[in-house]
Coordinates of N, CA and C in Angstrom, one line a residue:
M1 N -9.0 12.9 8.1 CA -7.8 12.0 8.0 C -7.7 11.3 9.3
Q2 N -7.4 10.0 9.2 CA -7.3 9.2 10.4 C -6.3 8.0 10.3
L3 N -5.8 7.6 11.4 CA -4.8 6.5 11.4 C -5.6 5.2 11.6
E4 N -5.2 4.1 11.0 CA -5.7 2.8 11.2 C -4.6 1.8 11.1
K5 N -4.8 0.7 11.9 CA -3.8 -0.3 12.0 C -4.3 -1.5 11.3
H6 N -3.5 -2.1 10.4 CA -3.8 -3.3 9.6 C -3.5 -4.5 10.5
T7 N -4.0 -5.7 10.1 CA -3.8 -6.9 10.9 C -2.4 -7.3 10.9
N8 N -1.5 -6.9 9.9 CA -0.1 -7.2 10.0 C 0.7 -6.3 10.8
G9 N 0.1 -5.3 11.4 CA 0.7 -4.3 12.3 C 1.2 -3.0 11.6
T10 N 1.0 -2.9 10.3 CA 1.4 -1.7 9.6 C 0.3 -0.6 9.7
W11 N 0.7 0.6 9.9 CA -0.2 1.7 10.1 C -0.5 2.3 8.7
Y12 N -1.8 2.7 8.5 CA -2.3 3.3 7.3 C -2.9 4.6 7.6
C13 N -2.9 5.5 6.7 CA -3.6 6.8 6.8 C -4.9 6.7 5.9
R14 N -6.0 6.9 6.4 CA -7.3 6.9 5.6 C -7.8 8.3 5.5
F15 N -8.0 8.7 4.3 CA -8.5 10.1 4.1 C -9.5 10.1 2.9
K16 N -10.2 11.2 2.8 CA -11.3 11.3 1.8 C -10.8 12.3 0.8
K17 N -10.9 11.9 -0.5 CA -10.6 12.8 -1.6 C -11.6 12.6 -2.7
D18 N -12.2 13.7 -3.2 CA -13.2 13.7 -4.2 C -14.3 12.8 -3.9
G19 N -14.7 12.7 -2.6 CA -15.9 11.9 -2.2 C -15.6 10.5 -2.0
R20 N -14.3 10.0 -2.1 CA -14.0 8.6 -2.0 C -13.0 8.5 -0.9
W21 N -13.1 7.4 -0.1 CA -12.1 7.1 1.0 C -10.9 6.4 0.3
L22 N -9.7 6.9 0.6 CA -8.5 6.3 0.1 C -7.6 6.0 1.3
R23 N -6.7 5.0 1.0 CA -5.8 4.6 2.1 C -4.4 4.5 1.6
R24 N -3.5 5.1 2.4 CA -2.0 5.1 2.0 C -1.3 4.4 3.2
S25 N -0.3 3.6 2.8 CA 0.5 2.9 3.8 C 1.5 3.9 4.3
L26 N 1.7 3.9 5.7 CA 2.8 4.7 6.3 C 4.1 3.9 6.5
R27 N 4.0 2.6 6.1 CA 5.2 1.7 6.1 C 6.0 1.7 7.4
T28 N 5.2 1.6 8.5 CA 5.8 1.5 9.9 C 4.9 0.7 10.8
T29 N 5.4 0.1 11.8 CA 4.6 -0.6 12.8 C 4.5 0.2 14.1
S30 N 5.2 1.3 14.2 CA 5.2 2.2 15.3 C 4.2 3.3 15.2
K31 N 3.3 3.4 16.2 CA 2.3 4.5 16.1 C 2.9 5.8 16.2
R32 N 3.9 6.0 17.0 CA 4.6 7.3 17.1 C 5.2 7.7 15.7
E33 N 5.8 6.8 15.1 CA 6.4 7.1 13.8 C 5.4 7.3 12.7
A34 N 4.2 6.6 12.8 CA 3.1 6.8 11.9 C 2.6 8.3 12.0
Q35 N 2.5 8.7 13.3 CA 1.9 10.1 13.5 C 2.9 11.1 12.9
K36 N 4.2 10.9 13.0 CA 5.2 11.8 12.4 C 5.0 11.8 10.8
R37 N 4.9 10.6 10.3 CA 4.8 10.4 8.8 C 3.5 11.0 8.2
I38 N 2.5 11.0 9.0 CA 1.2 11.4 8.5 C 1.3 12.9 8.1
G39 N 2.1 13.7 8.9 CA 2.3 15.1 8.6 C 3.1 15.3 7.3
N40 N 3.9 14.4 6.9 CA 4.7 14.5 5.7 C 4.1 14.0 4.4
L41 N 2.9 13.4 4.5 CA 2.2 12.8 3.4 C 1.8 13.9 2.4
D42 N 2.0 13.7 1.1 CA 1.5 14.6 0.1 C 0.3 14.0 -0.5
L43 N -0.9 14.4 0.0 CA -2.1 13.8 -0.4 C -2.6 14.2 -1.8
D44 N -2.0 15.2 -2.4 CA -2.3 15.7 -3.7 C -1.7 14.8 -4.8
S45 N -0.6 14.1 -4.4 CA 0.1 13.3 -5.4 C -0.6 11.9 -5.6
V46 N -1.7 11.6 -4.9 CA -2.3 10.3 -5.1 C -2.9 10.2 -6.5
K47 N -2.5 9.3 -7.3 CA -3.0 9.1 -8.6 C -3.6 7.7 -8.8
A48 N -4.6 7.6 -9.7 CA -5.1 6.3 -10.0 C -4.1 5.5 -10.8
E49 N -4.0 4.2 -10.4 CA -3.0 3.4 -11.2 C -3.7 3.0 -12.5
T50 N -2.9 3.1 -13.5 CA -3.5 2.7 -14.8 C -3.4 1.2 -15.0
I51 N -4.2 0.6 -15.9 CA -4.1 -0.8 -16.2 C -2.8 -1.2 -16.6
R52 N -2.1 -0.4 -17.4 CA -0.8 -0.7 -17.9 C 0.2 -0.8 -16.8
G53 N 0.1 0.2 -15.8 CA 1.0 0.2 -14.7 C 0.8 -1.0 -13.8
A54 N -0.5 -1.4 -13.6 CA -0.9 -2.5 -12.7 C -0.4 -3.8 -13.3
A55 N -0.5 -3.9 -14.6 CA 0.0 -5.1 -15.3 C 1.5 -5.2 -15.2
R56 N 2.2 -4.2 -15.4 CA 3.6 -4.2 -15.4 C 4.1 -4.5 -13.9
R57 N 3.5 -4.0 -12.9 CA 3.8 -4.3 -11.5 C 3.6 -5.7 -11.2
W58 N 2.4 -6.3 -11.7 CA 2.1 -7.7 -11.5 C 3.2 -8.6 -12.1
L59 N 3.5 -8.3 -13.4 CA 4.5 -9.1 -14.1 C 5.9 -9.0 -13.3
M60 N 6.3 -7.9 -12.8 CA 7.5 -7.8 -12.1 C 7.5 -8.6 -10.8
E61 N 6.3 -8.6 -10.1 CA 6.2 -9.4 -8.9 C 6.3 -10.9 -9.3
Q62 N 5.7 -11.3 -10.4 CA 5.7 -12.7 -10.8 C 7.1 -13.2 -11.2
E63 N 7.9 -12.3 -11.8 CA 9.3 -12.6 -12.1 C 10.2 -12.9 -10.9
Q64 N 9.9 -12.1 -9.8 CA 10.7 -12.2 -8.6 C 10.3 -13.3 -7.7
R65 N 9.1 -13.9 -8.0 CA 8.5 -15.0 -7.1 C 9.3 -16.3 -7.2
T66 N 9.5 -16.9 -6.1 CA 10.2 -18.2 -6.1 C 9.2 -19.3 -6.3
L67 N 9.5 -20.3 -7.1 CA 8.6 -21.4 -7.3 C 8.9 -22.5 -6.3
T68 N 7.8 -23.1 -5.9 CA 7.9 -24.3 -4.9 C 7.7 -25.6 -5.7
D69 N 7.9 -26.7 -5.0 CA 7.6 -28.0 -5.7 C 6.2 -28.1 -6.1
K70 N 5.2 -27.5 -5.4 CA 3.8 -27.5 -5.8 C 3.6 -26.8 -7.2
H71 N 4.3 -25.8 -7.4 CA 4.2 -25.1 -8.7 C 4.7 -26.0 -9.9
L72 N 5.8 -26.7 -9.6 CA 6.4 -27.5 -10.6 C 5.7 -28.8 -11.0
R73 N 4.7 -29.2 -10.1 CA 4.0 -30.5 -10.4 C 3.0 -30.4 -11.5

């Protein structure tokens, strides 16, 4: 398990499960806070997202998106 920083400043935890590297967001930009949160992560609860769930999440994001003039042209 290791910490890594994304380009937007958010810290992620990278870990290996079932031979695959997975990454979970720690939702913080502070390294000290990330180190605290990494201890509280429940790595067993990581589940694969179903196509149905991904489609539902994408539709919800599109509903909340604001349209610009470029979209309306």
